[in-house]
JSON list of C-alpha atoms in Angstrom, two decimals:
[
{"chain": "A", "resi": 1, "resn": "UNK", "atom": "CA", "xyz": [30.85, -6.18, -41.51]},
{"chain": "A", "resi": 2, "resn": "UNK", "atom": "CA", "xyz": [27.32, -6.29, -40.64]},
{"chain": "A", "resi": 3, "resn": "UNK", "atom": "CA", "xyz": [25.59, -2.16, -41.85]},
{"chain": "A", "resi": 4, "resn": "UNK", "atom": "CA", "xyz": [22.71, -0.70, -42.16]},
{"chain": "A", "resi": 5, "resn": "UNK", "atom": "CA", "xyz": [22.84, 2.08, -44.21]},
{"chain": "A", "resi": 6, "resn": "UNK", "atom": "CA", "xyz": [19.90, 4.20, -44.85]},
{"chain": "A", "resi": 7, "resn": "UNK", "atom": "CA", "xyz": [19.01, 6.74, -47.97]},
{"chain": "A", "resi": 8, "resn": "UNK", "atom": "CA", "xyz": [18.52, 9.30, -47.95]},
{"chain": "A", "resi": 9, "resn": "UNK", "atom": "CA", "xyz": [20.11, 11.67, -44.88]},
{"chain": "A", "resi": 10, "resn": "UNK", "atom": "CA", "xyz": [16.77, 13.71, -44.77]},
{"chain": "A", "resi": 11, "resn": "UNK", "atom": "CA", "xyz": [13.62, 14.69, -46.87]},
{"chain": "A", "resi": 12, "resn": "UNK", "atom": "CA", "xyz": [11.42, 17.68, -46.72]},
{"chain": "A", "resi": 13, "resn": "UNK", "atom": "CA", "xyz": [7.72, 16.70, -48.67]},
{"chain": "A", "resi": 14, "resn": "UNK", "atom": "CA", "xyz": [4.90, 18.77, -48.78]},
{"chain": "A", "resi": 15, "resn": "UNK", "atom": "CA", "xyz": [1.52, 17.19, -46.12]},
{"chain": "A", "resi": 16, "resn": "UNK", "atom": "CA", "xyz": [-0.37, 14.84, -48.43]},
{"chain": "A", "resi": 17, "resn": "UNK", "atom": "CA", "xyz": [2.05, 13.56, -50.71]},
{"chain": "A", "resi": 18, "resn": "UNK", "atom": "CA", "xyz": [3.80, 10.14, -50.25]},
{"chain": "A", "resi": 19, "resn": "UNK", "atom": "CA", "xyz": [7.56, 9.61, -50.05]},
{"chain": "A", "resi": 20, "resn": "UNK", "atom": "CA", "xyz": [9.77, 6.58, -49.95]},
{"chain": "A", "resi": 21, "resn": "UNK", "atom": "CA", "xyz": [12.90, 5.82, -47.19]},
{"chain": "A", "resi": 22, "resn": "UNK", "atom": "CA", "xyz": [15.48, 3.29, -48.09]},
{"chain": "A", "resi": 23, "resn": "UNK", "atom": "CA", "xyz": [17.26, 1.15, -46.25]},
{"chain": "A", "resi": 24, "resn": "UNK", "atom": "CA", "xyz": [20.54, -1.78, -47.24]},
{"chain": "A", "resi": 25, "resn": "UNK", "atom": "CA", "xyz": [21.96, -4.12, -45.94]},
{"chain": "A", "resi": 26, "resn": "UNK", "atom": "CA", "xyz": [24.26, -6.15, -45.06]},
{"chain": "A", "resi": 27, "resn": "UNK", "atom": "CA", "xyz": [23.68, -8.16, -42.05]},
{"chain": "A", "resi": 28, "resn": "UNK", "atom": "CA", "xyz": [24.00, -12.32, -42.14]},
{"chain": "A", "resi": 29, "resn": "UNK", "atom": "CA", "xyz": [22.67, -14.14, -41.12]},
{"chain": "A", "resi": 30, "resn": "UNK", "atom": "CA", "xyz": [19.55, -12.88, -40.82]},
{"chain": "A", "resi": 31, "resn": "UNK", "atom": "CA", "xyz": [16.72, -12.42, -38.49]},
{"chain": "A", "resi": 32, "resn": "UNK", "atom": "CA", "xyz": [13.86, -9.49, -38.50]},
{"chain": "A", "resi": 33, "resn": "UNK", "atom": "CA", "xyz": [13.63, -6.54, -40.08]},
{"chain": "A", "resi": 34, "resn": "UNK", "atom": "CA", "xyz": [11.75, -3.06, -38.48]},
{"chain": "A", "resi": 35, "resn": "UNK", "atom": "CA", "xyz": [11.32, 0.32, -39.26]},
{"chain": "A", "resi": 36, "resn": "UNK", "atom": "CA", "xyz": [10.79, 2.54, -35.86]},
{"chain": "A", "resi": 37, "resn": "UNK", "atom": "CA", "xyz": [9.28, 5.57, -35.89]},
{"chain": "A", "resi": 38, "resn": "UNK", "atom": "CA", "xyz": [11.45, 8.34, -33.40]},
{"chain": "A", "resi": 39, "resn": "UNK", "atom": "CA", "xyz": [10.37, 11.73, -32.74]},
{"chain": "A", "resi": 40, "resn": "UNK", "atom": "CA", "xyz": [12.33, 14.44, -32.15]},
{"chain": "A", "resi": 41, "resn": "UNK", "atom": "CA", "xyz": [13.75, 13.98, -28.23]},
{"chain": "A", "resi": 42, "resn": "UNK", "atom": "CA", "xyz": [11.63, 10.83, -28.09]},
{"chain": "A", "resi": 43, "resn": "UNK", "atom": "CA", "xyz": [12.24, 7.02, -28.11]},
{"chain": "A", "resi": 44, "resn": "UNK", "atom": "CA", "xyz": [12.15, 5.31, -30.83]},
{"chain": "A", "resi": 45, "resn": "UNK", "atom": "CA", "xyz": [8.84, 3.38, -31.41]},
{"chain": "A", "resi": 46, "resn": "UNK", "atom": "CA", "xyz": [8.08, 0.31, -34.01]},
{"chain": "A", "resi": 47, "resn": "UNK", "atom": "CA", "xyz": [6.11, 0.92, -36.77]},
{"chain": "A", "resi": 48, "resn": "UNK", "atom": "CA", "xyz": [6.84, -3.09, -38.40]},
{"chain": "A", "resi": 49, "resn": "UNK", "atom": "CA", "xyz": [8.27, -5.98, -38.52]},
{"chain": "A", "resi": 50, "resn": "UNK", "atom": "CA", "xyz": [8.84, -8.66, -40.82]},
{"chain": "A", "resi": 51, "resn": "UNK", "atom": "CA", "xyz": [11.12, -11.73, -41.37]},
{"chain": "A", "resi": 52, "resn": "UNK", "atom": "CA", "xyz": [12.51, -13.64, -44.03]},
{"chain": "A", "resi": 53, "resn": "UNK", "atom": "CA", "xyz": [9.59, -14.55, -45.17]},
{"chain": "A", "resi": 54, "resn": "UNK", "atom": "CA", "xyz": [7.51, -11.86, -45.25]},
{"chain": "A", "resi": 55, "resn": "UNK", "atom": "CA", "xyz": [7.81, -8.81, -48.13]},
{"chain": "A", "resi": 56, "resn": "UNK", "atom": "CA", "xyz": [5.08, -6.67, -47.52]},
{"chain": "A", "resi": 57, "resn": "UNK", "atom": "CA", "xyz": [3.55, -5.55, -43.82]},
{"chain": "A", "resi": 58, "resn": "UNK", "atom": "CA", "xyz": [1.45, -2.73, -43.84]},
{"chain": "A", "resi": 59, "resn": "UNK", "atom": "CA", "xyz": [0.67, -0.71, -40.62]},
{"chain": "A", "resi": 60, "resn": "UNK", "atom": "CA", "xyz": [-1.95, 2.37, -41.28]},
{"chain": "A", "resi": 61, "resn": "UNK", "atom": "CA", "xyz": [-0.19, 4.79, -43.82]},
{"chain": "A", "resi": 62, "resn": "UNK", "atom": "CA", "xyz": [2.80, 2.66, -43.76]},
{"chain": "A", "resi": 63, "resn": "UNK", "atom": "CA", "xyz": [4.01, -0.40, -45.73]},
{"chain": "A", "resi": 64, "resn": "UNK", "atom": "CA", "xyz": [7.32, -1.79, -45.42]},
{"chain": "A", "resi": 65, "resn": "UNK", "atom": "CA", "xyz": [8.44, -3.99, -47.68]},
{"chain": "A", "resi": 66, "resn": "UNK", "atom": "CA", "xyz": [11.22, -6.33, -48.27]},
{"chain": "A", "resi": 67, "resn": "UNK", "atom": "CA", "xyz": [13.53, -7.87, -51.54]},
{"chain": "A", "resi": 68, "resn": "UNK", "atom": "CA", "xyz": [15.79, -10.28, -49.09]},
{"chain": "A", "resi": 69, "resn": "UNK", "atom": "CA", "xyz": [17.85, -11.40, -52.08]},
{"chain": "A", "resi": 70, "resn": "UNK", "atom": "CA", "xyz": [18.81, -8.05, -52.70]},
{"chain": "A", "resi": 71, "resn": "UNK", "atom": "CA", "xyz": [18.73, -7.51, -49.37]},
{"chain": "A", "resi": 72, "resn": "UNK", "atom": "CA", "xyz": [16.88, -4.11, -49.92]},
{"chain": "A", "resi": 73, "resn": "UNK", "atom": "CA", "xyz": [13.59, -2.28, -47.51]},
{"chain": "A", "resi": 74, "resn": "UNK", "atom": "CA", "xyz": [11.61, 1.20, -48.32]},
{"chain": "A", "resi": 75, "resn": "UNK", "atom": "CA", "xyz": [8.85, 2.21, -46.34]},
{"chain": "A", "resi": 76, "resn": "UNK", "atom": "CA", "xyz": [6.39, 3.77, -47.64]},
{"chain": "A", "resi": 77, "resn": "UNK", "atom": "CA", "xyz": [4.86, 7.34, -46.07]},
{"chain": "A", "resi": 78, "resn": "UNK", "atom": "CA", "xyz": [1.33, 7.24, -47.63]},
{"chain": "A", "resi": 79, "resn": "UNK", "atom": "CA", "xyz": [-1.06, 11.52, -47.99]},
{"chain": "A", "resi": 80, "resn": "UNK", "atom": "CA", "xyz": [1.61, 12.13, -45.55]},
{"chain": "A", "resi": 81, "resn": "UNK", "atom": "CA", "xyz": [0.76, 14.39, -42.29]},
{"chain": "A", "resi": 82, "resn": "UNK", "atom": "CA", "xyz": [2.51, 17.10, -40.50]},
{"chain": "A", "resi": 83, "resn": "UNK", "atom": "CA", "xyz": [2.80, 14.70, -37.58]},
{"chain": "A", "resi": 84, "resn": "UNK", "atom": "CA", "xyz": [5.28, 12.35, -39.59]},
{"chain": "A", "resi": 85, "resn": "UNK", "atom": "CA", "xyz": [7.96, 14.59, -39.23]},
{"chain": "A", "resi": 86, "resn": "UNK", "atom": "CA", "xyz": [11.00, 12.19, -37.68]},
{"chain": "A", "resi": 87, "resn": "UNK", "atom": "CA", "xyz": [13.42, 9.94, -37.59]},
{"chain": "A", "resi": 88, "resn": "UNK", "atom": "CA", "xyz": [12.47, 6.72, -39.41]},
{"chain": "A", "resi": 89, "resn": "UNK", "atom": "CA", "xyz": [15.26, 4.27, -38.34]},
{"chain": "A", "resi": 90, "resn": "UNK", "atom": "CA", "xyz": [15.74, 0.71, -40.23]},
{"chain": "A", "resi": 91, "resn": "UNK", "atom": "CA", "xyz": [17.03, -2.37, -37.61]},
{"chain": "A", "resi": 92, "resn": "UNK", "atom": "CA", "xyz": [18.42, -5.32, -38.68]},
{"chain": "A", "resi": 93, "resn": "UNK", "atom": "CA", "xyz": [18.40, -7.99, -36.43]},
{"chain": "A", "resi": 94, "resn": "UNK", "atom": "CA", "xyz": [20.92, -11.28, -36.91]},
{"chain": "A", "resi": 95, "resn": "UNK", "atom": "CA", "xyz": [20.13, -15.10, -36.73]},
{"chain": "A", "resi": 96, "resn": "UNK", "atom": "CA", "xyz": [21.21, -14.53, -32.42]},
{"chain": "A", "resi": 97, "resn": "UNK", "atom": "CA", "xyz": [20.38, -11.66, -31.34]},
{"chain": "A", "resi": 98, "resn": "UNK", "atom": "CA", "xyz": [22.49, -8.40, -32.37]},
{"chain": "A", "resi": 99, "resn": "UNK", "atom": "CA", "xyz": [20.92, -5.84, -33.68]},
{"chain": "A", "resi": 100, "resn": "UNK", "atom": "CA", "xyz": [22.25, -3.18, -35.97]},
{"chain": "A", "resi": 101, "resn": "UNK", "atom": "CA", "xyz": [21.08, 0.38, -36.56]},
{"chain": "A", "resi": 102, "resn": "UNK", "atom": "CA", "xyz": [20.79, 2.52, -39.43]},
{"chain": "A", "resi": 103, "resn": "UNK", "atom": "CA", "xyz": [21.82, 6.75, -38.94]},
{"chain": "A", "resi": 104, "resn": "UNK", "atom": "CA", "xyz": [17.58, 6.23, -39.64]},
{"chain": "A", "resi": 105, "resn": "UNK", "atom": "CA", "xyz": [16.39, 9.07, -42.46]},
{"chain": "A", "resi": 106, "resn": "UNK", "atom": "CA", "xyz": [14.97, 12.53, -40.84]},
{"chain": "A", "resi": 107, "resn": "UNK", "atom": "CA", "xyz": [11.92, 13.66, -42.79]},
{"chain": "A", "resi": 108, "resn": "UNK", "atom": "CA", "xyz": [10.46, 17.24, -42.73]},
{"chain": "A", "resi": 109, "resn": "UNK", "atom": "CA", "xyz": [6.42, 17.47, -43.25]},
{"chain": "A", "resi": 110, "resn": "UNK", "atom": "CA", "xyz": [5.75, 20.68, -44.48]},
{"chain": "A", "resi": 111, "resn": "UNK", "atom": "CA", "xyz": [2.12, 22.58, -44.82]},
{"chain": "B", "resi": 1, "resn": "UNK", "atom": "CA", "xyz": [-0.54, 2.15, -19.08]},
{"chain": "B", "resi": 2, "resn": "UNK", "atom": "CA", "xyz": [3.00, -0.38, -19.26]},
{"chain": "B", "resi": 3, "resn": "UNK", "atom": "CA", "xyz": [5.92, 1.22, -20.43]},
{"chain": "B", "resi": 4, "resn": "UNK", "atom": "CA", "xyz": [9.46, 1.98, -20.01]},
{"chain": "B", "resi": 5, "resn": "UNK", "atom": "CA", "xyz": [10.41, 5.37, -17.93]},
{"chain": "B", "resi": 6, "resn": "UNK", "atom": "CA", "xyz": [13.97, 7.34, -18.15]},
{"chain": "B", "resi": 7, "resn": "UNK", "atom": "CA", "xyz": [15.00, 9.62, -15.57]},
{"chain": "B", "resi": 8, "resn": "UNK", "atom": "CA", "xyz": [15.84, 12.46, -14.96]},
{"chain": "B", "resi": 9, "resn": "UNK", "atom": "CA", "xyz": [15.57, 13.98, -18.67]},
{"chain": "B", "resi": 10, "resn": "UNK", "atom": "CA", "xyz": [18.53, 15.94, -18.37]},
{"chain": "B", "resi": 11, "resn": "UNK", "atom": "CA", "xyz": [21.40, 15.36, -16.23]},
{"chain": "B", "resi": 12, "resn": "UNK", "atom": "CA", "xyz": [24.41, 16.86, -16.58]},
{"chain": "B", "resi": 13, "resn": "UNK", "atom": "CA", "xyz": [28.29, 15.72, -15.58]},
{"chain": "B", "resi": 14, "resn": "UNK", "atom": "CA", "xyz": [31.32, 17.74, -13.67]},
{"chain": "B", "resi": 15, "resn": "UNK", "atom": "CA", "xyz": [34.72, 16.56, -14.81]},
{"chain": "B", "resi": 16, "resn": "UNK", "atom": "CA", "xyz": [35.16, 13.33, -12.61]},
{"chain": "B", "resi": 17, "resn": "UNK", "atom": "CA", "xyz": [31.64, 12.71, -11.04]},
{"chain": "B", "resi": 18, "resn": "UNK", "atom": "CA", "xyz": [29.82, 9.42, -11.68]},
{"chain": "B", "resi": 19, "resn": "UNK", "atom": "CA", "xyz": [25.86, 10.17, -13.19]},
{"chain": "B", "resi": 20, "resn": "UNK", "atom": "CA", "xyz": [23.58, 7.63, -13.06]},
{"chain": "B", "resi": 21, "resn": "UNK", "atom": "CA", "xyz": [20.52, 7.14, -15.51]},
{"chain": "B", "resi": 22, "resn": "UNK", "atom": "CA", "xyz": [17.61, 5.65, -14.10]},
{"chain": "B", "resi": 23, "resn": "UNK", "atom": "CA", "xyz": [15.82, 2.95, -16.18]},
{"chain": "B", "resi": 24, "resn": "UNK", "atom": "CA", "xyz": [11.90, 1.31, -15.06]},
{"chain": "B", "resi": 25, "resn": "UNK", "atom": "CA", "xyz": [9.58, -0.81, -17.03]},
{"chain": "B", "resi": 26, "resn": "UNK", "atom": "CA", "xyz": [6.48, -2.41, -15.68]},
{"chain": "B", "resi": 27, "resn": "UNK", "atom": "CA", "xyz": [5.99, -4.44, -19.27]},
{"chain": "B", "resi": 28, "resn": "UNK", "atom": "CA", "xyz": [6.93, -8.06, -17.47]},
{"chain": "B", "resi": 29, "resn": "UNK", "atom": "CA", "xyz": [9.98, -8.11, -19.58]},
{"chain": "B", "resi": 30, "resn": "UNK", "atom": "CA", "xyz": [13.07, -10.17, -19.02]},
{"chain": "B", "resi": 31, "resn": "UNK", "atom": "CA", "xyz": [15.55, -8.63, -21.53]},
{"chain": "B", "resi": 32, "resn": "UNK", "atom": "CA", "xyz": [16.63, -4.76, -21.05]},
{"chain": "B", "resi": 33, "resn": "UNK", "atom": "CA", "xyz": [18.99, -3.04, -23.21]},
{"chain": "B", "resi": 34, "resn": "UNK", "atom": "CA", "xyz": [21.53, 0.48, -23.05]},
{"chain": "B", "resi": 35, "resn": "UNK", "atom": "CA", "xyz": [21.89, 2.16, -26.25]},
{"chain": "B", "resi": 36, "resn": "UNK", "atom": "CA", "xyz": [23.68, 5.22, -27.42]},
{"chain": "B", "resi": 37, "resn": "UNK", "atom": "CA", "xyz": [22.69, 7.78, -29.70]},
{"chain": "B", "resi": 38, "resn": "UNK", "atom": "CA", "xyz": [24.87, 10.00, -31.53]},
{"chain": "B", "resi": 39, "resn": "UNK", "atom": "CA", "xyz": [24.42, 12.48, -33.88]},
{"chain": "B", "resi": 40, "resn": "UNK", "atom": "CA", "xyz": [24.12, 11.17, -37.74]},
{"chain": "B", "resi": 41, "resn": "UNK", "atom": "CA", "xyz": [24.95, 7.63, -36.43]},
{"chain": "B", "resi": 42, "resn": "UNK", "atom": "CA", "xyz": [23.15, 4.08, -35.62]},
{"chain": "B", "resi": 43, "resn": "UNK", "atom": "CA", "xyz": [21.99, 3.24, -31.90]},
{"chain": "B", "resi": 44, "resn": "UNK", "atom": "CA", "xyz": [25.46, 2.05, -29.45]},
{"chain": "B", "resi": 45, "resn": "UNK", "atom": "CA", "xyz": [24.27, -1.17, -28.14]},
{"chain": "B", "resi": 46, "resn": "UNK", "atom": "CA", "xyz": [25.95, -0.35, -24.10]},
{"chain": "B", "resi": 47, "resn": "UNK", "atom": "CA", "xyz": [24.92, -3.15, -22.08]},
{"chain": "B", "resi": 48, "resn": "UNK", "atom": "CA", "xyz": [22.30, -5.99, -21.79]},
{"chain": "B", "resi": 49, "resn": "UNK", "atom": "CA", "xyz": [20.47, -7.71, -19.78]},
{"chain": "B", "resi": 50, "resn": "UNK", "atom": "CA", "xyz": [18.31, -11.23, -19.58]},
{"chain": "B", "resi": 51, "resn": "UNK", "atom": "CA", "xyz": [17.79, -11.76, -16.93]},
{"chain": "B", "resi": 52, "resn": "UNK", "atom": "CA", "xyz": [17.45, -10.60, -13.34]},
{"chain": "B", "resi": 53, "resn": "UNK", "atom": "CA", "xyz": [21.33, -10.37, -11.74]},
{"chain": "B", "resi": 54, "resn": "UNK", "atom": "CA", "xyz": [23.04, -11.56, -15.61]},
{"chain": "B", "resi": 55, "resn": "UNK", "atom": "CA", "xyz": [24.38, -8.62, -17.66]},
{"chain": "B", "resi": 56, "resn": "UNK", "atom": "CA", "xyz": [26.45, -8.31, -20.57]},
{"chain": "B", "resi": 57, "resn": "UNK", "atom": "CA", "xyz": [28.55, -5.87, -22.11]},
{"chain": "B", "resi": 58, "resn": "UNK", "atom": "CA", "xyz": [28.07, -4.47, -25.65]},
{"chain": "B", "resi": 59, "resn": "UNK", "atom": "CA", "xyz": [29.85, -2.77, -28.07]},
{"chain": "B", "resi": 60, "resn": "UNK", "atom": "CA", "xyz": [30.26, 0.14, -26.69]},
{"chain": "B", "resi": 61, "resn": "UNK", "atom": "CA", "xyz": [30.47, -0.52, -22.80]},
{"chain": "B", "resi": 62, "resn": "UNK", "atom": "CA", "xyz": [33.43, 1.02, -21.32]},
{"chain": "B", "resi": 63, "resn": "UNK", "atom": "CA", "xyz": [33.16, 3.46, -19.07]},
{"chain": "B", "resi": 64, "resn": "UNK", "atom": "CA", "xyz": [29.56, 2.34, -18.28]},
{"chain": "B", "resi": 65, "resn": "UNK", "atom": "CA", "xyz": [28.53, -0.70, -15.71]},
{"chain": "B", "resi": 66, "resn": "UNK", "atom": "CA", "xyz": [25.39, -1.45, -15.21]},
{"chain": "B", "resi": 67, "resn": "UNK", "atom": "CA", "xyz": [23.00, -4.06, -12.17]},
{"chain": "B", "resi": 68, "resn": "UNK", "atom": "CA", "xyz": [20.17, -5.58, -12.17]},
{"chain": "B", "resi": 69, "resn": "UNK", "atom": "CA", "xyz": [18.63, -6.60, -8.96]},
{"chain": "B", "resi": 70, "resn": "UNK", "atom": "CA", "xyz": [15.10, -6.76, -9.86]},
{"chain": "B", "resi": 71, "resn": "UNK", "atom": "CA", "xyz": [13.43, -7.60, -13.34]},
{"chain": "B", "resi": 72, "resn": "UNK", "atom": "CA", "xyz": [11.72, -3.86, -13.52]},
{"chain": "B", "resi": 73, "resn": "UNK", "atom": "CA", "xyz": [15.39, -1.97, -13.45]},
{"chain": "B", "resi": 74, "resn": "UNK", "atom": "CA", "xyz": [18.20, -1.47, -15.08]},
{"chain": "B", "resi": 75, "resn": "UNK", "atom": "CA", "xyz": [20.66, 1.61, -13.93]},
{"chain": "B", "resi": 76, "resn": "UNK", "atom": "CA", "xyz": [22.95, 2.67, -15.59]},
{"chain": "B", "resi": 77, "resn": "UNK", "atom": "CA", "xyz": [25.96, 4.60, -14.57]},
{"chain": "B", "resi": 78, "resn": "UNK", "atom": "CA", "xyz": [28.17, 6.63, -16.68]},
{"chain": "B", "resi": 79, "resn": "UNK", "atom": "CA", "xyz": [31.62, 7.18, -15.22]},
{"chain": "B", "resi": 80, "resn": "UNK", "atom": "CA", "xyz": [34.31, 9.38, -14.84]},
{"chain": "B", "resi": 81, "resn": "UNK", "atom": "CA", "xyz": [36.32, 6.92, -17.19]},
{"chain": "B", "resi": 82, "resn": "UNK", "atom": "CA", "xyz": [34.37, 7.32, -19.88]},
{"chain": "B", "resi": 83, "resn": "UNK", "atom": "CA", "xyz": [35.94, 10.47, -21.42]},
{"chain": "B", "resi": 84, "resn": "UNK", "atom": "CA", "xyz": [33.21, 11.53, -24.15]},
{"chain": "B", "resi": 85, "resn": "UNK", "atom": "CA", "xyz": [29.50, 10.85, -22.08]},
{"chain": "B", "resi": 86, "resn": "UNK", "atom": "CA", "xyz": [27.61, 13.77, -24.08]},
{"chain": "B", "resi": 87, "resn": "UNK", "atom": "CA", "xyz": [24.86, 11.85, -25.92]},
{"chain": "B", "resi": 88, "resn": "UNK", "atom": "CA", "xyz": [21.05, 10.71, -25.84]},
{"chain": "B", "resi": 89, "resn": "UNK", "atom": "CA", "xyz": [20.55, 7.76, -23.20]},
{"chain": "B", "resi": 90, "resn": "UNK", "atom": "CA", "xyz": [18.31, 5.40, -24.67]},
{"chain": "B", "resi": 91, "resn": "UNK", "atom": "CA", "xyz": [16.84, 2.52, -22.33]},
{"chain": "B", "resi": 92, "resn": "UNK", "atom": "CA", "xyz": [14.87, -0.94, -24.15]},
{"chain": "B", "resi": 93, "resn": "UNK", "atom": "CA", "xyz": [12.87, -3.81, -22.83]},
{"chain": "B", "resi": 94, "resn": "UNK", "atom": "CA", "xyz": [11.68, -7.32, -24.50]},
{"chain": "B", "resi": 95, "resn": "UNK", "atom": "CA", "xyz": [9.51, -10.19, -23.89]},
{"chain": "B", "resi": 96, "resn": "UNK", "atom": "CA", "xyz": [13.16, -12.09, -24.05]},
{"chain": "B", "resi": 97, "resn": "UNK", "atom": "CA", "xyz": [17.12, -11.63, -26.02]},
{"chain": "B", "resi": 98, "resn": "UNK", "atom": "CA", "xyz": [15.66, -13.70, -28.91]},
{"chain": "B", "resi": 99, "resn": "UNK", "atom": "CA", "xyz": [11.34, -13.02, -29.16]},
{"chain": "B", "resi": 100, "resn": "UNK", "atom": "CA", "xyz": [10.98, -11.05, -32.55]},
{"chain": "B", "resi": 101, "resn": "UNK", "atom": "CA", "xyz": [8.93, -9.23, -30.88]},
{"chain": "B", "resi": 102, "resn": "UNK", "atom": "CA", "xyz": [9.73, -5.37, -31.45]},
{"chain": "B", "resi": 103, "resn": "UNK", "atom": "CA", "xyz": [11.58, -3.63, -28.76]},
{"chain": "B", "resi": 104, "resn": "UNK", "atom": "CA", "xyz": [10.12, -1.14, -26.36]},
{"chain": "B", "resi": 105, "resn": "UNK", "atom": "CA", "xyz": [11.78, 1.89, -25.90]},
{"chain": "B", "resi": 106, "resn": "UNK", "atom": "CA", "xyz": [12.00, 5.05, -23.27]},
{"chain": "B", "resi": 107, "resn": "UNK", "atom": "CA", "xyz": [12.20, 8.62, -23.53]},
{"chain": "B", "resi": 108, "resn": "UNK", "atom": "CA", "xyz": [15.35, 8.97, -22.85]},
{"chain": "B", "resi": 109, "resn": "UNK", "atom": "CA", "xyz": [18.14, 10.82, -21.02]},
{"chain": "B", "resi": 110, "resn": "UNK", "atom": "CA", "xyz": [20.38, 13.45, -22.32]},
{"chain": "B", "resi": 111, "resn": "UNK", "atom": "CA", "xyz": [23.45, 14.08, -20.83]},
{"chain": "B", "resi": 112, "resn": "UNK", "atom": "CA", "xyz": [26.22, 17.04, -21.26]},
{"chain": "B", "resi": 113, "resn": "UNK", "atom": "CA", "xyz": [29.32, 18.03, -19.53]},
{"chain": "B", "resi": 114, "resn": "UNK", "atom": "CA", "xyz": [29.61, 20.32, -18.07]}
]
């Protein structure tokens, strides 16, 4: 069964600290993996997208990694800001177009 | 600015009533999607459309209907047959179904039961 699991479910960190969010998937065949940021009451916004041959992709303070062998991805946030408080969603697309969404990690950044 | 507009932001449904959620995009995208988001769950696909006048059921299409008469518009009707419609509904679009480009999402409609 195609699944995307994210951990932790929620995370609280202090402003200025770094954090890493995890994503494990059992999707096959694999096409690409995306990370989205979703603010409360808003739609998700794309942060990064990685294909099978890419193992790292950065977008400002966000860096995503992909290990296609172990089927794991991580999203690292550097020097967190209050505006980073949001849900972060890992999404894996199969060889067709079907996308499987993780349930997300809810990040709270405290001053 | 190019983007996706969903309306209304909040919607309330009475028993036995059909309601329609609007989704408009000016990104010139061929593919459009409707998702349902429930607390603690990943987004689930309701319907998708690859091109005008064509649409396909997703994973949870029962109790929903759509139309795609124009490239820019993909309205979703939540019918009275949908017994648990309370959720956050998200519309998205992409260049096409198979592109590696990301989906662009609207800001959602929150539907509740009166």
